[in-house]
Amino acid sequence: MSGGRTVAAVSDVSFDLAAGECLALVGESGCGKSVLASALLGLLPGNAEVRGAVHAGGRDLLTADERTLARRVRGRLIGLVPQSPAAHLTPVRTVRAQLAETVRELTGAAAAALPDAVLAAADRAAFPADHLDRYPHQLSGGLAQRAATALALVGDAPLLVADEPTTGLDRALVDRTVDELRRHVDDGRGLLVITHDLAAAERVADRVAVMYAGRIVELADAGTFFGKPGPRHPYAAGLLAALPERDFTPIPGMPPELHALPPGCAFAPRCPRATDACAQRPALTEGTACHHALDSAHA
């Protein structure tokens, strides 16, 4: 609910994620990516209504109570790198203290082993050891992001959800961060990375899901998506074409408000290929939700 209205922030989303696989969820701001991440961990506002099922570790996360989510899911089954790390760090405790508590809780490390374990946890996320005794308000946005990443990695959860994990980082640290996330995948764990950074997605992902106006409009192998034949949905193709290293051509117009979606295909008002057929909402068929999907020659 928003302002007394019911808003379908995410609709008809369905995908699987295997152990040892990274799925990158990409799309413009406001399309529902972070709402989806919050739903997985039971972090939506109290007035949110969630329908369907999310299965992980043999349980349905959408029906789990708060006690189960807190004690058995968050950090243990699913680790979260949040979009706004400063809001998830305890403001009155140092980074060292928060890492030590998380290491002790999730790994059972003895007191004598904690100092080395904290240093190792910080190093995994490229968090500088000489900043461990700082409080969150003393950190830059990039350092807060690395602190949150370090906390998320402590439990070696079988599934990691990284919501904009490279925000505020320079390119070298972006590469280091996504490489660490990729190591998490290569060790046999699953990773859902939500990002605006398509270069980071290309570096880390096995598959790519493109979200627009609360729906997945394309689901493709990363090699196919970023290489040849390329994306098939016009919106997905537009995201790649907007990159400086490609055509540097922005998609015209703006995404619709989720409370005022157009009938049929939500992308139609911005799409150069739209026809009368787009008045009907397309289903996700063979990885693409589009009546006029691009062919390989066009892509």
JSON list of N, CA and C in Angstrom, two decimals, residues 198-236:
[
{"chain": "A", "resi": 198, "resn": "LEU", "atom": "N", "xyz": [26.35, -2.58, -15.26]},
{"chain": "A", "resi": 198, "resn": "LEU", "atom": "CA", "xyz": [26.35, -3.70, -16.20]},
{"chain": "A", "resi": 198, "resn": "LEU", "atom": "C", "xyz": [27.74, -4.27, -16.41]},
{"chain": "A", "resi": 199, "resn": "ALA", "atom": "N", "xyz": [28.79, -3.45, -16.24]},
{"chain": "A", "resi": 199, "resn": "ALA", "atom": "CA", "xyz": [30.15, -3.98, -16.34]},
{"chain": "A", "resi": 199, "resn": "ALA", "atom": "C", "xyz": [30.43, -4.96, -15.20]},
{"chain": "A", "resi": 200, "resn": "ALA", "atom": "N", "xyz": [29.95, -4.62, -14.00]},
{"chain": "A", "resi": 200, "resn": "ALA", "atom": "CA", "xyz": [30.10, -5.54, -12.87]},
{"chain": "A", "resi": 200, "resn": "ALA", "atom": "C", "xyz": [29.29, -6.81, -13.11]},
{"chain": "A", "resi": 201, "resn": "ALA", "atom": "N", "xyz": [28.08, -6.65, -13.65]},
{"chain": "A", "resi": 201, "resn": "ALA", "atom": "CA", "xyz": [27.25, -7.83, -13.94]},
{"chain": "A", "resi": 201, "resn": "ALA", "atom": "C", "xyz": [27.93, -8.74, -14.95]},
{"chain": "A", "resi": 202, "resn": "GLU", "atom": "N", "xyz": [28.52, -8.16, -15.97]},
{"chain": "A", "resi": 202, "resn": "GLU", "atom": "CA", "xyz": [29.21, -8.96, -16.98]},
{"chain": "A", "resi": 202, "resn": "GLU", "atom": "C", "xyz": [30.38, -9.72, -16.37]},
{"chain": "A", "resi": 203, "resn": "ARG", "atom": "N", "xyz": [31.05, -9.10, -15.39]},
{"chain": "A", "resi": 203, "resn": "ARG", "atom": "CA", "xyz": [32.23, -9.72, -14.77]},
{"chain": "A", "resi": 203, "resn": "ARG", "atom": "C", "xyz": [31.86, -10.90, -13.87]},
{"chain": "A", "resi": 204, "resn": "VAL", "atom": "N", "xyz": [30.66, -10.84, -13.24]},
{"chain": "A", "resi": 204, "resn": "VAL", "atom": "CA", "xyz": [30.36, -11.82, -12.20]},
{"chain": "A", "resi": 204, "resn": "VAL", "atom": "C", "xyz": [29.28, -12.83, -12.57]},
{"chain": "A", "resi": 205, "resn": "ALA", "atom": "N", "xyz": [28.40, -12.49, -13.52]},
{"chain": "A", "resi": 205, "resn": "ALA", "atom": "CA", "xyz": [27.16, -13.27, -13.69]},
{"chain": "A", "resi": 205, "resn": "ALA", "atom": "C", "xyz": [27.30, -14.45, -14.62]},
{"chain": "A", "resi": 206, "resn": "ASP", "atom": "N", "xyz": [26.52, -15.48, -14.33]},
{"chain": "A", "resi": 206, "resn": "ASP", "atom": "CA", "xyz": [26.32, -16.60, -15.25]},
{"chain": "A", "resi": 206, "resn": "ASP", "atom": "C", "xyz": [25.06, -16.40, -16.09]},
{"chain": "A", "resi": 207, "resn": "ARG", "atom": "N", "xyz": [24.04, -15.81, -15.45]},
{"chain": "A", "resi": 207, "resn": "ARG", "atom": "CA", "xyz": [22.81, -15.47, -16.16]},
{"chain": "A", "resi": 207, "resn": "ARG", "atom": "C", "xyz": [22.40, -14.05, -15.78]},
{"chain": "A", "resi": 208, "resn": "VAL", "atom": "N", "xyz": [21.59, -13.46, -16.63]},
{"chain": "A", "resi": 208, "resn": "VAL", "atom": "CA", "xyz": [21.11, -12.10, -16.42]},
{"chain": "A", "resi": 208, "resn": "VAL", "atom": "C", "xyz": [19.59, -12.09, -16.50]},
{"chain": "A", "resi": 209, "resn": "ALA", "atom": "N", "xyz": [18.97, -11.43, -15.51]},
{"chain": "A", "resi": 209, "resn": "ALA", "atom": "CA", "xyz": [17.53, -11.18, -15.54]},
{"chain": "A", "resi": 209, "resn": "ALA", "atom": "C", "xyz": [17.33, -9.68, -15.62]},
{"chain": "A", "resi": 210, "resn": "VAL", "atom": "N", "xyz": [16.56, -9.23, -16.60]},
{"chain": "A", "resi": 210, "resn": "VAL", "atom": "CA", "xyz": [16.30, -7.80, -16.79]},
{"chain": "A", "resi": 210, "resn": "VAL", "atom": "C", "xyz": [14.89, -7.51, -16.29]},
{"chain": "A", "resi": 211, "resn": "MET", "atom": "N", "xyz": [14.78, -6.55, -15.36]},
{"chain": "A", "resi": 211, "resn": "MET", "atom": "CA", "xyz": [13.48, -6.20, -14.79]},
{"chain": "A", "resi": 211, "resn": "MET", "atom": "C", "xyz": [13.05, -4.83, -15.28]},
{"chain": "A", "resi": 212, "resn": "TYR", "atom": "N", "xyz": [11.77, -4.73, -15.61]},
{"chain": "A", "resi": 212, "resn": "TYR", "atom": "CA", "xyz": [11.19, -3.45, -16.00]},
{"chain": "A", "resi": 212, "resn": "TYR", "atom": "C", "xyz": [9.78, -3.36, -15.45]},
{"chain": "A", "resi": 213, "resn": "ALA", "atom": "N", "xyz": [9.49, -2.28, -14.73]},
{"chain": "A", "resi": 213, "resn": "ALA", "atom": "CA", "xyz": [8.15, -2.03, -14.19]},
{"chain": "A", "resi": 213, "resn": "ALA", "atom": "C", "xyz": [7.62, -3.22, -13.39]},
{"chain": "A", "resi": 214, "resn": "GLY", "atom": "N", "xyz": [8.50, -3.80, -12.57]},
{"chain": "A", "resi": 214, "resn": "GLY", "atom": "CA", "xyz": [8.09, -4.86, -11.67]},
{"chain": "A", "resi": 214, "resn": "GLY", "atom": "C", "xyz": [8.03, -6.25, -12.25]},
{"chain": "A", "resi": 215, "resn": "ARG", "atom": "N", "xyz": [8.41, -6.41, -13.53]},
{"chain": "A", "resi": 215, "resn": "ARG", "atom": "CA", "xyz": [8.37, -7.73, -14.16]},
{"chain": "A", "resi": 215, "resn": "ARG", "atom": "C", "xyz": [9.72, -8.05, -14.79]},
{"chain": "A", "resi": 216, "resn": "ILE", "atom": "N", "xyz": [10.04, -9.32, -14.85]},
{"chain": "A", "resi": 216, "resn": "ILE", "atom": "CA", "xyz": [11.22, -9.74, -15.59]},
{"chain": "A", "resi": 216, "resn": "ILE", "atom": "C", "xyz": [10.84, -9.81, -17.07]},
{"chain": "A", "resi": 217, "resn": "VAL", "atom": "N", "xyz": [11.57, -9.07, -17.89]},
{"chain": "A", "resi": 217, "resn": "VAL", "atom": "CA", "xyz": [11.26, -9.03, -19.32]},
{"chain": "A", "resi": 217, "resn": "VAL", "atom": "C", "xyz": [12.26, -9.83, -20.15]},
{"chain": "A", "resi": 218, "resn": "GLU", "atom": "N", "xyz": [13.40, -10.18, -19.54]},
{"chain": "A", "resi": 218, "resn": "GLU", "atom": "CA", "xyz": [14.35, -11.03, -20.26]},
{"chain": "A", "resi": 218, "resn": "GLU", "atom": "C", "xyz": [15.17, -11.82, -19.25]},
{"chain": "A", "resi": 219, "resn": "LEU", "atom": "N", "xyz": [15.41, -13.07, -19.57]},
{"chain": "A", "resi": 219, "resn": "LEU", "atom": "CA", "xyz": [16.23, -13.96, -18.75]},
{"chain": "A", "resi": 219, "resn": "LEU", "atom": "C", "xyz": [17.13, -14.72, -19.71]},
{"chain": "A", "resi": 220, "resn": "ALA", "atom": "N", "xyz": [18.46, -14.48, -19.59]},
{"chain": "A", "resi": 220, "resn": "ALA", "atom": "CA", "xyz": [19.36, -15.01, -20.61]},
{"chain": "A", "resi": 220, "resn": "ALA", "atom": "C", "xyz": [20.70, -15.40, -20.01]},
{"chain": "A", "resi": 221, "resn": "ASP", "atom": "N", "xyz": [21.39, -16.26, -20.72]},
{"chain": "A", "resi": 221, "resn": "ASP", "atom": "CA", "xyz": [22.77, -16.59, -20.38]},
{"chain": "A", "resi": 221, "resn": "ASP", "atom": "C", "xyz": [23.63, -15.34, -20.51]},
{"chain": "A", "resi": 222, "resn": "ALA", "atom": "N", "xyz": [24.53, -15.11, -19.56]},
{"chain": "A", "resi": 222, "resn": "ALA", "atom": "CA", "xyz": [25.32, -13.88, -19.55]},
{"chain": "A", "resi": 222, "resn": "ALA", "atom": "C", "xyz": [26.20, -13.75, -20.79]},
{"chain": "A", "resi": 223, "resn": "GLY", "atom": "N", "xyz": [26.77, -14.85, -21.22]},
{"chain": "A", "resi": 223, "resn": "GLY", "atom": "CA", "xyz": [27.61, -14.80, -22.41]},
{"chain": "A", "resi": 223, "resn": "GLY", "atom": "C", "xyz": [26.83, -14.39, -23.65]},
{"chain": "A", "resi": 224, "resn": "THR", "atom": "N", "xyz": [25.62, -14.91, -23.77]},
{"chain": "A", "resi": 224, "resn": "THR", "atom": "CA", "xyz": [24.74, -14.54, -24.88]},
{"chain": "A", "resi": 224, "resn": "THR", "atom": "C", "xyz": [24.28, -13.10, -24.76]},
{"chain": "A", "resi": 225, "resn": "PHE", "atom": "N", "xyz": [23.95, -12.69, -23.54]},
{"chain": "A", "resi": 225, "resn": "PHE", "atom": "CA", "xyz": [23.41, -11.36, -23.31]},
{"chain": "A", "resi": 225, "resn": "PHE", "atom": "C", "xyz": [24.45, -10.27, -23.62]},
{"chain": "A", "resi": 226, "resn": "PHE", "atom": "N", "xyz": [25.65, -10.43, -23.10]},
{"chain": "A", "resi": 226, "resn": "PHE", "atom": "CA", "xyz": [26.67, -9.40, -23.27]},
{"chain": "A", "resi": 226, "resn": "PHE", "atom": "C", "xyz": [27.47, -9.57, -24.56]},
{"chain": "A", "resi": 227, "resn": "GLY", "atom": "N", "xyz": [27.37, -10.75, -25.17]},
{"chain": "A", "resi": 227, "resn": "GLY", "atom": "CA", "xyz": [28.11, -10.99, -26.41]},
{"chain": "A", "resi": 227, "resn": "GLY", "atom": "C", "xyz": [27.18, -11.12, -27.59]},
{"chain": "A", "resi": 228, "resn": "LYS", "atom": "N", "xyz": [27.26, -12.25, -28.28]},
{"chain": "A", "resi": 228, "resn": "LYS", "atom": "CA", "xyz": [26.41, -12.51, -29.44]},
{"chain": "A", "resi": 228, "resn": "LYS", "atom": "C", "xyz": [25.51, -13.69, -29.14]},
{"chain": "A", "resi": 229, "resn": "PRO", "atom": "N", "xyz": [24.25, -13.62, -29.55]},
{"chain": "A", "resi": 229, "resn": "PRO", "atom": "CA", "xyz": [23.61, -12.59, -30.37]},
{"chain": "A", "resi": 229, "resn": "PRO", "atom": "C", "xyz": [23.16, -11.35, -29.61]},
{"chain": "A", "resi": 230, "resn": "GLY", "atom": "N", "xyz": [23.29, -11.32, -28.29]},
{"chain": "A", "resi": 230, "resn": "GLY", "atom": "CA", "xyz": [22.89, -10.16, -27.53]},
{"chain": "A", "resi": 230, "resn": "GLY", "atom": "C", "xyz": [21.46, -10.28, -27.02]},
{"chain": "A", "resi": 231, "resn": "PRO", "atom": "N", "xyz": [20.99, -9.26, -26.27]},
{"chain": "A", "resi": 231, "resn": "PRO", "atom": "CA", "xyz": [19.63, -9.31, -25.72]},
{"chain": "A", "resi": 231, "resn": "PRO", "atom": "C", "xyz": [18.57, -9.26, -26.80]},
{"chain": "A", "resi": 232, "resn": "ARG", "atom": "N", "xyz": [17.41, -9.83, -26.50]},
{"chain": "A", "resi": 232, "resn": "ARG", "atom": "CA", "xyz": [16.31, -9.87, -27.46]},
{"chain": "A", "resi": 232, "resn": "ARG", "atom": "C", "xyz": [15.21, -8.87, -27.14]},
{"chain": "A", "resi": 233, "resn": "HIS", "atom": "N", "xyz": [15.08, -8.48, -25.87]},
{"chain": "A", "resi": 233, "resn": "HIS", "atom": "CA", "xyz": [14.05, -7.50, -25.54]},
{"chain": "A", "resi": 233, "resn": "HIS", "atom": "C", "xyz": [14.56, -6.10, -25.86]},
{"chain": "A", "resi": 234, "resn": "PRO", "atom": "N", "xyz": [13.77, -5.26, -26.50]},
{"chain": "A", "resi": 234, "resn": "PRO", "atom": "CA", "xyz": [14.23, -3.91, -26.86]},
{"chain": "A", "resi": 234, "resn": "PRO", "atom": "C", "xyz": [14.71, -3.10, -25.66]},
{"chain": "A", "resi": 235, "resn": "TYR", "atom": "N", "xyz": [14.09, -3.29, -24.51]},
{"chain": "A", "resi": 235, "resn": "TYR", "atom": "CA", "xyz": [14.55, -2.57, -23.32]},
{"chain": "A", "resi": 235, "resn": "TYR", "atom": "C", "xyz": [15.94, -3.03, -22.90]},
{"chain": "A", "resi": 236, "resn": "ALA", "atom": "N", "xyz": [16.14, -4.34, -22.88]},
{"chain": "A", "resi": 236, "resn": "ALA", "atom": "CA", "xyz": [17.45, -4.87, -22.51]},
{"chain": "A", "resi": 236, "resn": "ALA", "atom": "C", "xyz": [18.53, -4.41, -23.48]}
]
